[in-house]
Short mmCIF file of C-alpha atoms in Angstrom, two decimals:
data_model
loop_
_atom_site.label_atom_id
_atom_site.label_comp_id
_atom_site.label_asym_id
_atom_site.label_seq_id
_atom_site.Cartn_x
_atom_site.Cartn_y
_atom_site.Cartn_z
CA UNK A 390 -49.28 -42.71 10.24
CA UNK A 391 -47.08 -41.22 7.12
CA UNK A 392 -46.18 -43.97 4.75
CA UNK A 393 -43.13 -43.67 2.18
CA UNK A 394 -44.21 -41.52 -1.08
CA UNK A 395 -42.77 -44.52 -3.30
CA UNK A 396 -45.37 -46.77 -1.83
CA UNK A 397 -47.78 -45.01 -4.81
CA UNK A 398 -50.33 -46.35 -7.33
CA UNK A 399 -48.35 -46.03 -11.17
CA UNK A 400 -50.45 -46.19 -14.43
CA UNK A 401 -53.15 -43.90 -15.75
CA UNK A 402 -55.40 -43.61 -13.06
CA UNK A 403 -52.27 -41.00 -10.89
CA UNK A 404 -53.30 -38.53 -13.47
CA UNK A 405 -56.67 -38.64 -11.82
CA UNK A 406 -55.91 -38.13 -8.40
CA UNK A 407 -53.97 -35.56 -6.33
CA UNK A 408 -51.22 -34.37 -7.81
CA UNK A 409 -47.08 -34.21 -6.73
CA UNK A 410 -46.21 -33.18 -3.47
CA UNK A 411 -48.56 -35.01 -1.33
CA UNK A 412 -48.88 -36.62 1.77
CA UNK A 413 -49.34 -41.10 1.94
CA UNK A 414 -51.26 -41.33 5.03
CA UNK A 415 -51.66 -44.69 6.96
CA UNK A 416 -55.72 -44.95 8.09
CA UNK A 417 -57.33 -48.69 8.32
CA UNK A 418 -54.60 -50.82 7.46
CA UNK A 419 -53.99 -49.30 4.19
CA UNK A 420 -52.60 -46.53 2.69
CA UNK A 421 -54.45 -42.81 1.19
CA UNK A 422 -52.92 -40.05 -0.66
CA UNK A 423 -53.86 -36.81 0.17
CA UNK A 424 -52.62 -33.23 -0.67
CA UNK A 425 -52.99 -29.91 1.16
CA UNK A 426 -53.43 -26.65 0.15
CA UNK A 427 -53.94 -23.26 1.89
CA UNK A 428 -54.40 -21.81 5.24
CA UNK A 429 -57.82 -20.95 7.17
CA UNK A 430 -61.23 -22.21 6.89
CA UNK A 431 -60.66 -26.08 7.04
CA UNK A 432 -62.49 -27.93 3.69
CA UNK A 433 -62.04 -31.48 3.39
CA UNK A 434 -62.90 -32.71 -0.41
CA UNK A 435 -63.79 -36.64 -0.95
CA UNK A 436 -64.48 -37.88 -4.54
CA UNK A 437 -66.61 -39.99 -6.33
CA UNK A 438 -65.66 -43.33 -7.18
CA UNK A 439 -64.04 -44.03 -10.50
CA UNK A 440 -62.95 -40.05 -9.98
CA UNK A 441 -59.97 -38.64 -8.12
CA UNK A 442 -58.84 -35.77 -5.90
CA UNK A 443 -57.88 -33.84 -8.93
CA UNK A 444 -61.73 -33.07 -9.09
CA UNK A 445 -61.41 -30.70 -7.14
CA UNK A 446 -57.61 -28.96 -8.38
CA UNK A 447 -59.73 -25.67 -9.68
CA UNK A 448 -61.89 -25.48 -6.74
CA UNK A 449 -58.74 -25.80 -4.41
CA UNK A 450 -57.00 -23.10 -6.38
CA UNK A 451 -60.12 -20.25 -6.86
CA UNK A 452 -60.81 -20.81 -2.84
CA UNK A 453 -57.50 -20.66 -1.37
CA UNK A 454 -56.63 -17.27 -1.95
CA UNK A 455 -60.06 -16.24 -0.45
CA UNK A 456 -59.23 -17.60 3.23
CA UNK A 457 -59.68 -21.65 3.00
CA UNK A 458 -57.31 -24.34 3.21
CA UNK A 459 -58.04 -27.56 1.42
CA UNK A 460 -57.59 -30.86 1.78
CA UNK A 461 -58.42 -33.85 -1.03
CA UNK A 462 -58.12 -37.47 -0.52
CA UNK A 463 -57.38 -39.83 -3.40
CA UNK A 464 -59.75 -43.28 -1.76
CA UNK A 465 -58.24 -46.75 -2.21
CA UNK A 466 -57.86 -47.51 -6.08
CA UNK A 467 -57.75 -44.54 -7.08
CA UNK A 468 -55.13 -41.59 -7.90
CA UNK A 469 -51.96 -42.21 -5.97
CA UNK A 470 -53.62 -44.19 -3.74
CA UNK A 471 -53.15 -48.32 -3.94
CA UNK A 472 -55.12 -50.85 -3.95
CA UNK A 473 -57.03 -51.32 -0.40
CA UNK A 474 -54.73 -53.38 1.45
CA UNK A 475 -57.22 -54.77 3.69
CA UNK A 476 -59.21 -56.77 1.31
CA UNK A 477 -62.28 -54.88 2.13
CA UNK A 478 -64.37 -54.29 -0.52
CA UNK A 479 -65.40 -50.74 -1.78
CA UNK A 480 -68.27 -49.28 0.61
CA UNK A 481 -70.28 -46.50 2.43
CA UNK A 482 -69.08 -47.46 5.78
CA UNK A 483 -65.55 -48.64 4.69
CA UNK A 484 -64.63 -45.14 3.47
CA UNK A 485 -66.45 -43.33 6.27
CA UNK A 486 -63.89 -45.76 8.89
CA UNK A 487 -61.12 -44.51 6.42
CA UNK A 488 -61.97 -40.76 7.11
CA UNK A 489 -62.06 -40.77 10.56
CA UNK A 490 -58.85 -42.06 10.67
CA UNK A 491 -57.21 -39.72 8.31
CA UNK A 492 -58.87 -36.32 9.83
CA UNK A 493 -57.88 -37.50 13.49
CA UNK A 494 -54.38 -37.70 11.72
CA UNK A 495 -54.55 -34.97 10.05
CA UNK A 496 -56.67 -32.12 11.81
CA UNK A 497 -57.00 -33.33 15.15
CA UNK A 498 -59.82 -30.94 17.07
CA UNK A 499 -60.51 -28.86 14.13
CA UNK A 500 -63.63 -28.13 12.95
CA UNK A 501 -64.33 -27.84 9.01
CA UNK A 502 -66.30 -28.09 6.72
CA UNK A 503 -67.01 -31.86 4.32
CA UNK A 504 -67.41 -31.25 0.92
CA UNK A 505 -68.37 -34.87 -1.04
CA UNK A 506 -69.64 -36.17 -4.56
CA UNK A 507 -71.65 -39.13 -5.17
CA UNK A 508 -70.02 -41.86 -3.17
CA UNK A 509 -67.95 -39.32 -1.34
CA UNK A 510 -71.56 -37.13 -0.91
CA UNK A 511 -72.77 -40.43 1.13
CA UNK A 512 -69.58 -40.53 3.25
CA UNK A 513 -69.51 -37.18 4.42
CA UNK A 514 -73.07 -37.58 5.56
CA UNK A 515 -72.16 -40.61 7.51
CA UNK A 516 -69.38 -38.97 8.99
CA UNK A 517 -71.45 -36.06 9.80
CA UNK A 518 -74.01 -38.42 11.59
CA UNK A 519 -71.48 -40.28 14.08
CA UNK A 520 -69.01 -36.81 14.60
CA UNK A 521 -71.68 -33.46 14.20
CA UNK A 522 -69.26 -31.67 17.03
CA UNK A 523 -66.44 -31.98 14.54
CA UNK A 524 -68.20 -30.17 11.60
CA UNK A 525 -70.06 -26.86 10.63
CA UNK A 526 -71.22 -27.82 7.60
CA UNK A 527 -71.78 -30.01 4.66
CA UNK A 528 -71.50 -29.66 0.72
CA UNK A 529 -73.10 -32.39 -0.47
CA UNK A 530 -72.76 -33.07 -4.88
CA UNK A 531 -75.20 -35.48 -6.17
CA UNK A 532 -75.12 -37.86 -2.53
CA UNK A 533 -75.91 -41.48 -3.10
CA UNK A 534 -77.96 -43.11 -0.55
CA UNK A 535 -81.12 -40.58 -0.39
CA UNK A 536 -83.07 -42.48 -3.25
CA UNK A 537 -85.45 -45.44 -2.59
CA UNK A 538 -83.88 -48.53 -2.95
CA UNK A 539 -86.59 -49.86 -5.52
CA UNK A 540 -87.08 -52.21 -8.55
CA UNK A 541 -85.42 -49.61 -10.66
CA UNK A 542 -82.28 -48.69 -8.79
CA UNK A 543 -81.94 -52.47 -8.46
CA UNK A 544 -82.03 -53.27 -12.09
CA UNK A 545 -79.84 -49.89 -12.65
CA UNK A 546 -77.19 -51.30 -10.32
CA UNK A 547 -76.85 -54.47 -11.73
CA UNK A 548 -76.63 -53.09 -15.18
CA UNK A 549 -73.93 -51.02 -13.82
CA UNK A 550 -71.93 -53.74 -11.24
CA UNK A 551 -71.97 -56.13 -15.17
CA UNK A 552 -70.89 -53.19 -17.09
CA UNK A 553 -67.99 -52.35 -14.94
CA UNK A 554 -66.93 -55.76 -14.64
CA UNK A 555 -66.05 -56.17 -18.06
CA UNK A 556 -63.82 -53.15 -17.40
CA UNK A 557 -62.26 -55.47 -14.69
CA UNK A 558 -61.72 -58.22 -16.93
CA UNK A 559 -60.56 -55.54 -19.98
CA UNK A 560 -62.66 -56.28 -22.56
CA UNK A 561 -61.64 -54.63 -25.87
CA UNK A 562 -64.58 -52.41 -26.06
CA UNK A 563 -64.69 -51.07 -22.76
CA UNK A 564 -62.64 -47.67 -22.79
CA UNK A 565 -64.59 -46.88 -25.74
CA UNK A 566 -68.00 -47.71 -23.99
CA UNK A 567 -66.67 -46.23 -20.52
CA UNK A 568 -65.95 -42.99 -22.97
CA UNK A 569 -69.36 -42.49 -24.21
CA UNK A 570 -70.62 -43.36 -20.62
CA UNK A 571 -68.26 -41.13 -19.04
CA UNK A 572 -69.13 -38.33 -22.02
CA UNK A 573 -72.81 -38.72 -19.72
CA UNK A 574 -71.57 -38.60 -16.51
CA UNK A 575 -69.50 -35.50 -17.54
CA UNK A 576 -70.84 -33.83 -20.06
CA UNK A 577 -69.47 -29.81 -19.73
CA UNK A 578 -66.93 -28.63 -21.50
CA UNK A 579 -65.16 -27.31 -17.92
CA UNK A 580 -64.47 -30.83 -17.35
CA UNK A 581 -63.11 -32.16 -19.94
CA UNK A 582 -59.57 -32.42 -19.54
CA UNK A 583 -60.64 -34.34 -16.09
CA UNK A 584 -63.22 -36.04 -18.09
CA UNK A 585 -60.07 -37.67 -20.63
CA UNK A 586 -58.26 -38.58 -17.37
CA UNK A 587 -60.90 -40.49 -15.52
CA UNK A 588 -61.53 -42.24 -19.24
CA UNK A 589 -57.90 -43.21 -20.06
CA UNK A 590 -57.86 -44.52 -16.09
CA UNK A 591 -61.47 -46.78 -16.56
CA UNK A 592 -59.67 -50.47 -16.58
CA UNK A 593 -57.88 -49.83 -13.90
CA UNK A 594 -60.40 -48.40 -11.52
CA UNK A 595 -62.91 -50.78 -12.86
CA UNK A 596 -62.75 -53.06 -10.25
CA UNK A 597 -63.09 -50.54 -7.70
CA UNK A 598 -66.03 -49.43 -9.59
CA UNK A 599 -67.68 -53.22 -9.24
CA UNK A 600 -67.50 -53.24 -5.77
CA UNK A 601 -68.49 -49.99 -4.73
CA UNK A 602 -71.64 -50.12 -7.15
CA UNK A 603 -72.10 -53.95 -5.97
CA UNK A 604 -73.04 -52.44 -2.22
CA UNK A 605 -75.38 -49.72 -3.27
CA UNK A 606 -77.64 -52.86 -4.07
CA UNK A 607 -77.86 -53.91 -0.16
CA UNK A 608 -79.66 -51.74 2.85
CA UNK A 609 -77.11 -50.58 3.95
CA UNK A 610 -76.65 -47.76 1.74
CA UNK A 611 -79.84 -46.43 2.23
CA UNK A 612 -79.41 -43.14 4.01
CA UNK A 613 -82.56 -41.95 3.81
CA UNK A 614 -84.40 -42.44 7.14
CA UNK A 615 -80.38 -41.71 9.09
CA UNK A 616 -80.43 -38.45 6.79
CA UNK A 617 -83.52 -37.36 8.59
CA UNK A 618 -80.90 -36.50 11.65
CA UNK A 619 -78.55 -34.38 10.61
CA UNK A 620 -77.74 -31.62 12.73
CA UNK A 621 -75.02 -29.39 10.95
CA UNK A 622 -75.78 -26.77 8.12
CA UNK A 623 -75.88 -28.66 4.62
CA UNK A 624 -76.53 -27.40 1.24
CA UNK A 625 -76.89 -29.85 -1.73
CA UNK A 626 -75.21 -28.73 -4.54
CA UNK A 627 -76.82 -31.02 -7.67
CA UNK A 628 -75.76 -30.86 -10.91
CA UNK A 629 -79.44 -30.96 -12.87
CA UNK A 630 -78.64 -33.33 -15.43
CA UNK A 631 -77.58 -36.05 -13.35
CA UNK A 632 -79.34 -39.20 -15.30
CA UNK A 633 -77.65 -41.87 -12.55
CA UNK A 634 -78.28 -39.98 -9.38
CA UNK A 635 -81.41 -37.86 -10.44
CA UNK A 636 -82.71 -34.81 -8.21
CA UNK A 637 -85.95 -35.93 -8.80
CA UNK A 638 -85.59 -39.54 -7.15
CA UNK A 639 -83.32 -37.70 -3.74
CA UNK A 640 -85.55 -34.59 -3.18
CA UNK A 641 -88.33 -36.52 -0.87
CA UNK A 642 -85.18 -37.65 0.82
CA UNK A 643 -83.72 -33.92 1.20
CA UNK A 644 -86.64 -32.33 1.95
CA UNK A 645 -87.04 -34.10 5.31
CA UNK A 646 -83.54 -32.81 6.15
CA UNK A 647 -84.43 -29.69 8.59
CA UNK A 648 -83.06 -27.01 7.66
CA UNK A 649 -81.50 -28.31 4.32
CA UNK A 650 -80.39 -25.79 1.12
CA UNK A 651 -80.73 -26.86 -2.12
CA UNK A 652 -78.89 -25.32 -5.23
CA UNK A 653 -79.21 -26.34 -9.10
CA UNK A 654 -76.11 -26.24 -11.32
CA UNK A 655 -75.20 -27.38 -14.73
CA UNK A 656 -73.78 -30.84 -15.31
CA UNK A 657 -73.89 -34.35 -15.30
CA UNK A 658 -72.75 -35.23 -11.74
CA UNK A 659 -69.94 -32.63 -10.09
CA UNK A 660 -70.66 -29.23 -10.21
CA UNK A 661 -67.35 -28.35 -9.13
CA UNK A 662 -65.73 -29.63 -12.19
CA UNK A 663 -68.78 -28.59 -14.64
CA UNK A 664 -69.74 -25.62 -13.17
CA UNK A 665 -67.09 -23.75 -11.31
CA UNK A 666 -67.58 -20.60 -11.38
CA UNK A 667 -71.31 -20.67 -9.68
CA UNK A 668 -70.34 -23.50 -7.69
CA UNK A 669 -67.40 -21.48 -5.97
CA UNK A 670 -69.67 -18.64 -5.93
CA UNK A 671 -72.26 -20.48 -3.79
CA UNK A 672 -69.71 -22.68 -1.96
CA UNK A 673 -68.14 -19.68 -0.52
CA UNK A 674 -71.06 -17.70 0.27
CA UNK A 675 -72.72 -21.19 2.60
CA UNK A 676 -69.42 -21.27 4.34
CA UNK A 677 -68.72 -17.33 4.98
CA UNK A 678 -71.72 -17.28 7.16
CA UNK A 679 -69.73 -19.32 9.76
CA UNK A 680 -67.39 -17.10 12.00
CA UNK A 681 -63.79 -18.05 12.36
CA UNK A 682 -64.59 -18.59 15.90
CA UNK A 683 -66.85 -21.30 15.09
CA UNK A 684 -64.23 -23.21 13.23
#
């Protein structure tokens, strides 16, 4: 399953993603990065798109010391990961096939807990749907797929799947509109040395971007009525001032998730990166209450 470390993305977009030494795992005909950190309580971190597994390089390094051992995944495109090999567009059910590869890989019978943002949010819940026995819980960071496909998200995503593509095709203006839109997206100061990163990267993860936005458009990435049942422990984690993936537009969605914790934070769309310090705060205390012999 290991593939050859020299078989990694180059460019912009490596300063994004996990970070030297890591692991090039073979899952689904292509090839993932992925780096491990730590020893005890199992976390598995999955980003959003157009983001990386650095995301998550603070979090790794407050929770580690406190009994946790980490692993982040860098998803076709992006990071140190190529280019899907496959020819399989960017999707839901895509990355969810990818993940089940890499944990059998990589944790075998374990038990842990799924910690995901945005696109990565909707893929841990998936996974969490066809595997509950192999979880305890789930962190879930401003999920797609829990509001209503309507008129609105329509017209949003197709704003979106056009602005991205002109990324694709590099259009002179783009970084600087991608910076201003990214400025949005991440707007705390904690993130901003992430924040320049997943900027300078925008071309070259832009066509990722198209595709992945292109199938929140269809059905099948409405999780809404699956979400219903879950049946592991899951707190959602939202950063308030998410203007793309609004609290306001999920929360019928979450509230008809038994048993489901909700917590506020500052930021634009990963609390983790905007907020760490509450974020690791609540993170830890949600995942203490499980005994090691429950992992």
């Amino acid at each position: 399953m290991f593939a050859n470390q020299s078989q990694v993305a180059s460019g912009a977009r490596t300063a994004v993603g996990v970070q030297a030494p890591f692991e090039m795992v073979r899952s689904q005909g292509t090839i993932l990065a992925t780096k491990r950190k730590g020893a005890g309580q199992l976390v598995i971190c999955l980003h959003a798109t157009g983001q990386g597994g650095r995301d998550f390089e603070e979090f790794t390094n407050a929770i580690v010391p406190m009994g946790y051992e980490v692993i982040c995944i860098d998803w076709p495109g992006h990071g140190a990961s190529p280019a899907d090999a496959s020819g399989i567009p960017a999707n839901v059910d895509r990355y969810t096939a990818l993940l089940e590869d890499v944990l059998n890989e990589l944790c075998g019978t374990r038990r842990m807990v799924l910690l995901g943002n945005s696109i990565g949010g909707a893929v841990a819940l998936t996974y969490a749907l066809r595997h509950p026995s192999k979880l305890h819980a789930l962190v879930l960071c401003n999920p797609s797929g829990l509001a209503p496909l309507d008129f609105l998200a329509k017209a949003v995503i197709s704003i979106m799947v056009a602005f991205f593509n002109h990324g694709a095709r590099r259009s002179w203006w783009f970084t600087a509109a991608y910076g201003v839109y990214y400025r949005m997206v991440l707007p705390e100061r904690a993130a901003k040395e992430q924040r320049a990163r997943i900027i300078a990267a925008g071309c070259s993860v832009a066509p990722v971007l198209v595709q992945a936005w292109d199938s929140f458009r269809h059905s099948a990435a409405d999780l809404r009525e699956a979400a219903k049942q879950l049946k592991v422990p899951v707190m959602f984690a939202w950063a308030k001032h998410d203007r793309i993936v609004a609290y306001r537009r999920s929360k019928q969605a979450i509230d008809a998730i038994v048993g489901a914790e909700v917590q506020m934070f500052s930021g634009g769309h990963s609390p983790f990166l905007e907020d760490p310090k509450a974020f690791n705060d609540a993170f830890v205390e949600f995942t203490q209450r499980f005994k090691p012999d429950q992992l």
